[in-house]
Coordinates of C-alpha atoms and ligand atoms in Angstrom, one line a residue:
M80 CA -1.3 -29.1 -20.3
F81 CA -2.4 -28.0 -16.9
E82 CA -5.8 -28.5 -15.3
P83 CA -7.3 -25.2 -14.0
F84 CA -7.2 -24.7 -10.3
D85 CA -10.4 -26.1 -8.8
K86 CA -11.2 -22.8 -7.1
K87 CA -10.4 -19.2 -7.9
I88 CA -6.9 -18.2 -6.9
H89 CA -7.1 -14.5 -6.0
V90 CA -4.2 -12.0 -5.9
T91 CA -4.6 -12.0 -2.2
R92 CA -6.7 -13.3 0.7
P93 CA -7.1 -11.7 4.1
L94 CA -5.5 -13.2 7.2
L95 CA -8.4 -14.3 9.5
P96 CA -8.1 -15.3 13.1
P97 CA -10.2 -18.3 14.3
L98 CA -13.8 -17.2 14.7
S99 CA -13.7 -18.4 18.3
A100 CA -11.0 -16.0 19.1
F101 CA -12.9 -13.1 17.6
N102 CA -16.0 -14.2 19.6
V103 CA -14.0 -13.8 22.8
K104 CA -13.1 -10.3 21.8
L105 CA -16.7 -9.6 20.8
R106 CA -17.9 -10.7 24.2
E107 CA -15.4 -8.3 25.8
I108 CA -16.7 -5.5 23.7
W109 CA -20.4 -6.4 24.3
S110 CA -19.9 -6.3 28.0
S111 CA -18.1 -3.0 27.9
Q112 CA -20.9 -1.5 25.7
W113 CA -18.1 0.7 24.2
L114 CA -18.0 0.5 20.4
S115 CA -15.9 3.4 19.2
N116 CA -14.3 6.8 20.3
N117 CA -10.9 5.7 21.6
G118 CA -12.0 2.6 23.4
R119 CA -9.9 -0.1 25.1
Q120 CA -9.2 -2.1 22.0
H121 CA -8.3 1.0 20.0
R122 CA -5.8 2.2 22.7
A123 CA -4.3 -1.3 22.9
L124 CA -3.9 -1.6 19.1
E125 CA -2.4 1.9 18.8
E126 CA 0.3 0.9 21.3
K127 CA 1.1 -2.4 19.6
I128 CA 1.2 -0.8 16.1
K129 CA 3.8 1.7 17.4
E130 CA 6.0 -1.1 18.7
R131 CA 5.5 -3.2 15.5
L132 CA 6.3 -0.4 13.1
K133 CA 9.1 0.9 15.4
V134 CA 7.8 4.5 15.4
P135 CA 7.4 7.0 18.2
N136 CA 3.9 8.1 17.3
A137 CA 0.9 6.5 15.6
C138 CA -2.7 7.5 15.1
L139 CA -5.3 4.9 14.0
F140 CA -8.0 5.8 11.4
N141 CA -11.1 4.1 9.9
N142 CA -9.2 3.6 6.6
G143 CA -6.0 4.6 4.9
T144 CA -7.6 7.2 2.6
T145 CA -9.2 9.3 5.4
A146 CA -5.9 9.1 7.2
L147 CA -4.0 10.4 4.2
I148 CA -6.6 13.3 3.8
A149 CA -6.0 14.2 7.4
A150 CA -2.2 14.0 6.9
V151 CA -2.3 16.5 4.0
Q152 CA -4.6 18.8 6.1
S153 CA -2.5 18.7 9.1
L154 CA 0.6 19.9 7.3
R155 CA -1.5 22.7 5.7
L156 CA -0.3 21.9 2.2
T157 CA -1.7 24.1 -0.6
G158 CA -1.1 24.8 -4.3
E159 CA 0.7 21.9 -5.9
V160 CA 2.1 18.6 -4.5
I161 CA 4.4 16.4 -6.6
T162 CA 3.4 12.7 -6.6
T163 CA 3.5 9.5 -8.7
P164 CA 1.1 8.4 -11.3
F165 CA 1.9 4.8 -10.6
T166 CA -0.4 4.3 -7.6
F167 CA -3.9 3.5 -6.4
P168 CA -6.4 6.4 -7.1
A169 CA -6.5 7.3 -3.4
T170 CA -3.1 8.9 -3.6
P171 CA -3.9 11.8 -6.0
H172 CA -7.5 11.9 -4.8
V173 CA -6.5 13.0 -1.3
L174 CA -4.7 16.0 -2.8
M175 CA -7.9 17.0 -4.7
W176 CA -9.9 16.6 -1.4
N177 CA -7.5 19.2 0.0
N178 CA -7.9 21.5 -3.0
I179 CA -4.3 20.7 -4.1
R180 CA -3.3 20.0 -7.7
P181 CA -1.4 16.8 -8.1
V182 CA 1.7 17.2 -10.2
F183 CA 2.7 13.8 -11.7
C184 CA 6.4 12.9 -11.7
D185 CA 7.9 10.0 -13.7
I186 CA 9.0 6.9 -11.8
N187 CA 12.3 5.1 -11.2
P188 CA 12.4 1.9 -13.4
Q189 CA 14.0 -0.1 -10.5
T190 CA 11.9 0.8 -7.6
L191 CA 8.7 1.9 -9.5
N192 CA 8.5 4.8 -7.1
I193 CA 8.6 8.5 -7.8
D194 CA 12.1 9.2 -9.3
A195 CA 14.0 11.6 -7.0
K196 CA 16.0 12.9 -9.9
N197 CA 12.9 14.0 -11.8
I198 CA 11.3 15.9 -8.9
E199 CA 13.3 19.1 -8.9
R200 CA 12.4 20.2 -12.4
L201 CA 8.7 20.0 -11.4
I202 CA 9.0 22.4 -8.4
T203 CA 7.3 25.8 -8.9
P204 CA 6.5 28.6 -6.5
A205 CA 3.2 26.9 -5.8
T206 CA 4.8 23.6 -4.7
T207 CA 4.4 22.8 -1.0
G208 CA 5.1 19.1 -0.7
I209 CA 6.0 15.7 -2.1
L210 CA 3.8 12.7 -1.8
G211 CA 5.7 9.5 -2.4
V212 CA 4.4 6.0 -2.4
H213 CA 6.4 2.9 -1.4
V214 CA 4.8 0.9 -4.2
F215 CA 4.6 -2.9 -3.5
G216 CA 6.7 -2.3 -0.4
M217 CA 9.8 -1.1 -2.3
P218 CA 11.1 2.0 -0.4
C219 CA 11.3 5.4 -2.1
E220 CA 14.7 7.1 -2.3
V221 CA 14.1 8.5 1.1
S222 CA 17.5 10.2 1.6
A223 CA 17.5 12.0 -1.8
I224 CA 13.9 13.1 -1.2
R225 CA 14.7 14.4 2.3
K226 CA 17.6 16.5 0.9
L227 CA 15.5 17.8 -1.9
A228 CA 12.7 18.7 0.4
E229 CA 15.0 20.5 2.9
R230 CA 16.6 22.5 0.1
H231 CA 13.2 23.7 -1.2
G232 CA 11.4 23.9 2.1
L233 CA 8.9 21.2 1.2
K234 CA 6.9 18.8 3.4
V235 CA 7.2 15.1 2.6
I236 CA 4.3 12.6 3.1
Y237 CA 4.7 8.9 2.3
D238 CA 1.8 6.7 1.3
A239 CA 3.0 3.5 2.9
A240 CA -0.2 1.6 2.2
H241 CA 1.9 -1.3 0.9
A242 CA 4.7 -1.0 3.4
F243 CA 3.6 -2.5 6.7
D244 CA 6.7 -4.0 8.4
L245 CA 9.0 -2.5 5.8
E246 CA 12.3 -1.4 7.3
I247 CA 15.5 0.2 6.1
D248 CA 18.6 -0.8 8.1
G249 CA 16.3 -1.9 10.9
D250 CA 14.5 1.5 11.0
G251 CA 10.7 1.4 10.5
I252 CA 9.7 3.0 7.2
G253 CA 7.1 5.1 9.1
N254 CA 10.0 7.2 10.5
Y255 CA 10.7 8.8 7.1
G256 CA 9.1 12.0 5.8
D257 CA 6.9 14.2 8.0
I258 CA 4.1 11.7 8.0
S259 CA 3.5 8.2 6.7
M260 CA 0.2 6.5 6.0
F261 CA -0.4 2.7 6.4
S262 CA -3.5 1.0 5.0
F263 CA -5.2 -1.8 7.0
H264 CA -7.5 -2.9 4.2
P265 CA -8.1 -6.7 4.0
T266 CA -5.9 -6.9 0.9
K267 CA -2.9 -5.8 3.1
L268 CA -0.5 -8.0 5.1
F269 CA -1.9 -6.5 8.3
H270 CA -5.5 -5.5 8.3
T271 CA -8.5 -4.4 10.5
A272 CA -11.1 -5.2 7.8
E273 CA -11.0 -1.5 6.9
G274 CA -8.5 0.8 8.7
G275 CA -5.3 2.7 8.5
C276 CA -2.9 4.8 10.5
L277 CA -0.5 7.7 10.4
T278 CA 2.9 7.6 11.9
F279 CA 5.2 10.6 12.5
R280 CA 8.2 11.6 14.6
E281 CA 6.9 15.0 15.8
K282 CA 5.2 14.3 19.1
G283 CA 3.1 17.5 19.0
L284 CA 1.2 16.2 15.9
K285 CA -0.5 13.4 17.9
Q286 CA -2.9 15.7 19.7
H287 CA -3.7 17.5 16.5
M288 CA -4.3 14.2 14.6
D289 CA -6.6 12.9 17.4
L290 CA -8.6 16.1 17.1
L291 CA -8.7 15.9 13.3
K292 CA -10.2 12.4 13.2
N293 CA -12.8 13.3 15.9
F294 CA -14.5 16.4 14.4
G295 CA -12.0 18.6 16.2
I296 CA -13.8 18.0 19.5
K297 CA -11.7 18.8 22.5
D298 CA -14.4 18.3 25.1
E299 CA -18.2 18.4 25.4
E300 CA -18.3 22.2 24.9
T301 CA -15.2 22.9 22.8
V302 CA -14.6 22.2 19.1
L303 CA -11.2 23.5 18.1
I304 CA -10.8 22.7 14.4
P305 CA -13.0 21.5 11.4
G306 CA -12.2 17.8 11.8
I307 CA -13.7 14.7 10.2
N308 CA -14.9 11.4 11.4
G309 CA -11.9 9.2 10.8
K310 CA -12.1 7.0 13.9
M311 CA -11.4 3.3 14.0
N312 CA -14.1 1.4 15.9
E313 CA -13.6 -1.2 18.6
L314 CA -14.6 -4.2 16.3
Q315 CA -11.9 -3.2 13.8
A316 CA -9.3 -2.7 16.5
A317 CA -10.1 -6.0 18.2
L318 CA -9.7 -7.8 14.8
G319 CA -6.4 -6.0 14.3
L320 CA -5.1 -7.2 17.7
L321 CA -5.8 -10.8 16.7
V322 CA -4.4 -10.4 13.2
L323 CA -1.2 -8.8 14.7
D324 CA -0.6 -12.0 16.6
M325 CA -0.7 -14.1 13.4
L326 CA 1.7 -11.9 11.4
D327 CA 5.0 -13.5 12.0
A328 CA 3.7 -17.0 11.0
E329 CA 2.0 -15.4 7.9
R330 CA 5.3 -13.6 7.0
E331 CA 7.2 -16.9 7.3
K332 CA 4.8 -18.6 4.8
R333 CA 5.0 -15.7 2.4
Q334 CA 8.8 -15.6 2.6
K335 CA 8.8 -19.3 1.6
L336 CA 6.5 -18.6 -1.4
L337 CA 8.7 -15.6 -2.4
E338 CA 11.7 -17.9 -2.6
V339 CA 9.7 -20.4 -4.7
Y340 CA 8.5 -17.6 -7.0
S341 CA 12.1 -16.2 -7.3
R342 CA 13.6 -19.7 -8.0
E343 CA 10.9 -20.7 -10.5
L344 CA 10.8 -17.4 -12.4
K345 CA 14.5 -16.8 -12.7
G346 CA 15.7 -17.5 -16.1
I347 CA 12.4 -17.0 -17.9
E348 CA 13.4 -14.5 -20.6
G349 CA 11.3 -11.4 -20.5
V350 CA 10.0 -11.9 -16.9
T351 CA 11.6 -9.8 -14.2
F352 CA 10.8 -9.0 -10.6
Y353 CA 12.2 -6.9 -7.9
E354 CA 14.6 -8.2 -5.4
K355 CA 14.8 -6.1 -2.2
P356 CA 18.2 -4.7 -1.3
A357 CA 20.0 -6.6 1.5
N358 CA 19.4 -3.7 4.0
V359 CA 15.6 -3.8 3.5
K360 CA 13.1 -5.9 5.5
D361 CA 10.4 -6.9 3.0
S362 CA 6.8 -6.0 3.6
C363 CA 5.7 -9.3 2.1
Q364 CA 2.6 -7.7 0.7
Y365 CA 2.7 -8.1 -3.1
F366 CA 4.6 -10.1 -5.6
A367 CA 4.9 -8.1 -8.8
I368 CA 6.5 -9.1 -12.0
R369 CA 7.2 -7.3 -15.2
I370 CA 6.6 -8.9 -18.6
N371 CA 8.6 -7.5 -21.5
K372 CA 6.5 -8.4 -24.6
D373 CA 9.4 -8.4 -27.0
M374 CA 11.5 -10.8 -24.9
F375 CA 8.7 -13.0 -23.5
G376 CA 6.9 -13.1 -26.8
K377 CA 3.5 -12.4 -25.2
S378 CA 2.1 -9.2 -23.6
R379 CA 1.2 -8.7 -19.9
D380 CA -2.4 -8.4 -21.0
F381 CA -2.2 -11.8 -22.8
V382 CA -0.9 -13.4 -19.6
Y383 CA -3.5 -11.7 -17.4
D384 CA -6.3 -13.0 -19.7
E385 CA -4.9 -16.5 -20.1
F386 CA -4.3 -16.9 -16.4
K387 CA -8.1 -16.5 -15.9
K388 CA -8.7 -19.7 -17.9
Y389 CA -6.7 -21.5 -15.2
N390 CA -8.7 -19.8 -12.4
V391 CA -5.7 -17.6 -11.6
F392 CA -6.8 -14.0 -10.9
S393 CA -3.7 -11.8 -11.1
R394 CA -4.1 -8.0 -11.1
K395 CA -2.7 -5.2 -13.3
Y396 CA -1.8 -2.8 -10.4
F397 CA -1.6 0.1 -11.4
Y398 CA -3.0 0.2 -14.9
P399 CA -4.1 2.6 -16.1
L400 CA -1.9 5.3 -14.5
C401 CA -3.7 7.9 -12.4
S402 CA -2.6 10.5 -15.0
E403 CA -4.8 8.7 -17.5
Y404 CA -8.0 9.1 -15.4
A405 CA -10.6 11.4 -16.8
C406 CA -10.3 13.6 -13.7
Y407 CA -6.5 14.1 -14.2
K408 CA -5.9 13.7 -17.9
H409 CA -6.2 17.4 -18.5
L410 CA -3.3 18.3 -16.1
P411 CA -0.1 19.5 -17.9
S412 CA 2.0 17.0 -15.9
S413 CA -0.2 14.1 -17.2
N414 CA 1.3 14.5 -20.7
K415 CA 2.5 11.1 -21.7
E416 CA 5.8 12.5 -23.0
N417 CA 6.7 13.5 -19.4
L418 CA 6.0 10.0 -18.0
P419 CA 7.7 7.5 -20.3
V420 CA 8.9 5.1 -17.6
A421 CA 5.5 5.1 -15.8
H422 CA 3.7 4.3 -19.1
Q423 CA 6.1 1.5 -19.9
V424 CA 5.9 0.0 -16.4
A425 CA 2.1 0.2 -16.2
S426 CA 1.9 -1.8 -19.4
E427 CA 4.2 -4.5 -18.1
V428 CA 3.4 -5.1 -14.4
L429 CA 1.4 -8.0 -13.1
C430 CA 0.7 -8.8 -9.4
L431 CA 0.7 -12.6 -8.9
P432 CA -1.3 -14.4 -6.2
F433 CA 0.7 -14.0 -3.0
Y434 CA -0.7 -15.0 0.5
G435 CA 0.0 -17.5 3.1
G436 CA -3.0 -19.7 2.2
L437 CA -1.2 -20.7 -1.0
N438 CA 1.2 -23.6 -0.8
V439 CA 4.5 -24.3 -2.6
L440 CA 2.8 -26.6 -5.2
D441 CA 0.2 -23.8 -6.0
V442 CA 3.0 -21.3 -6.7
K443 CA 5.0 -23.8 -8.7
K444 CA 2.0 -24.5 -10.8
I445 CA 1.3 -20.8 -11.4
C446 CA 4.9 -20.4 -12.5
A447 CA 4.7 -23.4 -14.8
I448 CA 1.5 -22.0 -16.4
L449 CA 3.2 -18.7 -16.9
R450 CA 6.2 -20.5 -18.5
S451 CA 3.8 -22.4 -20.8
F452 CA 2.5 -19.1 -22.3
K453 CA 5.9 -18.4 -23.7
R454 CA 5.7 -21.3 -26.2
Ligands
T4K254 N1 -2.7 4.2 -1.3 C1 -2.3 3.1 -2.0 C2 -1.0 3.0 -2.7 C3 -3.2 2.0 -2.0 O1 -2.8 0.8 -2.7 C4 -4.4 2.1 -1.3 C5 -5.3 0.9 -1.3 C6 -4.7 3.3 -0.6 C7 -3.8 4.3 -0.7 C8 -6.0 3.5 0.1 O2 -6.0 2.7 1.3 P1 -7.5 2.3 2.0 O3 -8.3 3.6 2.0 O4 -8.1 1.3 1.0 O5 -7.1 1.8 3.3 C9 -7.7 -3.0 -3.3 C10 -8.1 -2.3 -2.0 O6 -9.5 -2.0 -1.9 C11 -7.3 -1.1 -1.8 O7 -7.3 -0.9 -0.4 C12 -5.8 -1.3 -2.2 N2 -5.1 -0.1 -2.0 C13 -5.7 -1.8 -3.6 C14 -4.3 -2.0 -4.1 O8 -6.4 -3.0 -3.7 P2 -9.1 -3.5 -5.4 O9 -10.1 -2.7 -6.2 O10 -8.1 -4.2 -6.1 O11 -9.9 -4.5 -4.4 P3 -10.7 -5.8 -4.8 O12 -12.0 -5.8 -4.1 O13 -10.7 -6.1 -6.2 O14 -9.8 -6.9 -4.0 C15 -8.7 -7.5 -4.6 C16 -8.6 -9.0 -4.3 O15 -8.5 -9.2 -2.9 C17 -9.9 -9.7 -4.6 O16 -9.8 -10.2 -5.9 C18 -10.0 -10.8 -3.6 C19 -9.2 -10.3 -2.4 N3 -10.1 -9.9 -1.3 C20 -10.6 -8.6 -1.3 C21 -11.4 -8.2 -0.2 C22 -11.9 -6.7 -0.2 C23 -10.5 -10.8 -0.4 O17 -10.1 -12.0 -0.5 N4 -11.3 -10.4 0.7 C24 -11.8 -9.1 0.8 O18 -12.4 -8.8 1.8 O19 -8.5 -2.5 -4.4

């Protein structure tokens, strides 16, 4: 049998620059005495994020959730918005914070994202938009969703919290839909401790977003709109600038671990995982598997619990589904019969440890432990 790991193996660990490098940044900030409100670090990071994500416009925020609330506000969505139940609570919550009713749509069993072919039947006269999520960095069916939205005059927002660096045919994922939101939480490939950003093609939106995240203040005597405080501060932005420089090396390590996971897990009956299509650049953010109880012989929950005995802390993202939360269970679209794929997937998915701080032997051992559960 296997010895447990001698320390906790988490699902992820944040990328941290050397403390000495952050100290240099802190000295810069201290001498400027400028800590927030569109400072130098903030402006520099915003430019670099635009380049990295290959988008024409970006607006930094203090976290992904505030950014998404502002995105929904800025498009003046009302009534109902169609979204996925297989996501983090922030996704439907931002709709509620805008007085919008989430309408849950079943997901595609391959991508685990909102299933484009199920959206149309949920559209009512009250529908104003679609809020898709590129879950685990797997892109939504962006062309089908765009066509559908155009046909029905709907806005499209993408929650790209998991999709930093994701590209389709070399095009940044943040170019799809009307607005996309990226999370810069420490559990993400790129992070600013807490943070997020919105990206969009329409240039005119930038000024509006900058107002929205700063109380709607235009100048000392003019407040134009009821904005919020969504500003990223200078410490967050400085950390982001350093993390950005480390990304390519981190991605290389994760790519290698991804290959090991793929190699080691292939052929285990009842264990499947998602392989990105050839035209997609991976976001390298999560490594999710599905465990089919009948074929594997043990349930996902068994594996999750047993892993802990070996100090492996996998995560059941996203169980339970948002449609099962007390605050959403009463919605007609939350009816289990309407969401068969989402329910099946939520009972089978497990996110395995995946970050550059792991080595090949760690990943091989995690796979071997998983294999041993089958007996
Ligand atoms: N939309 C989607 C689809 C999202 O997944 C998220 C966030 C959002 C919107 C909202 O974006 P933000 O407003 O957060 O920017 C974590 C994150 O808190 C959350 O940001 C993320 N999704 C979600 C998928 O994961 P938890 O409850 O799993 O976090 P926690 O504290 O259990 O951390 C998970 C593991 O990460 C820990 O076991 C160890 C490691 N960790 C975590 C933190 C915070 C560290 O090593 N260091 C750390 O500082 O939600």
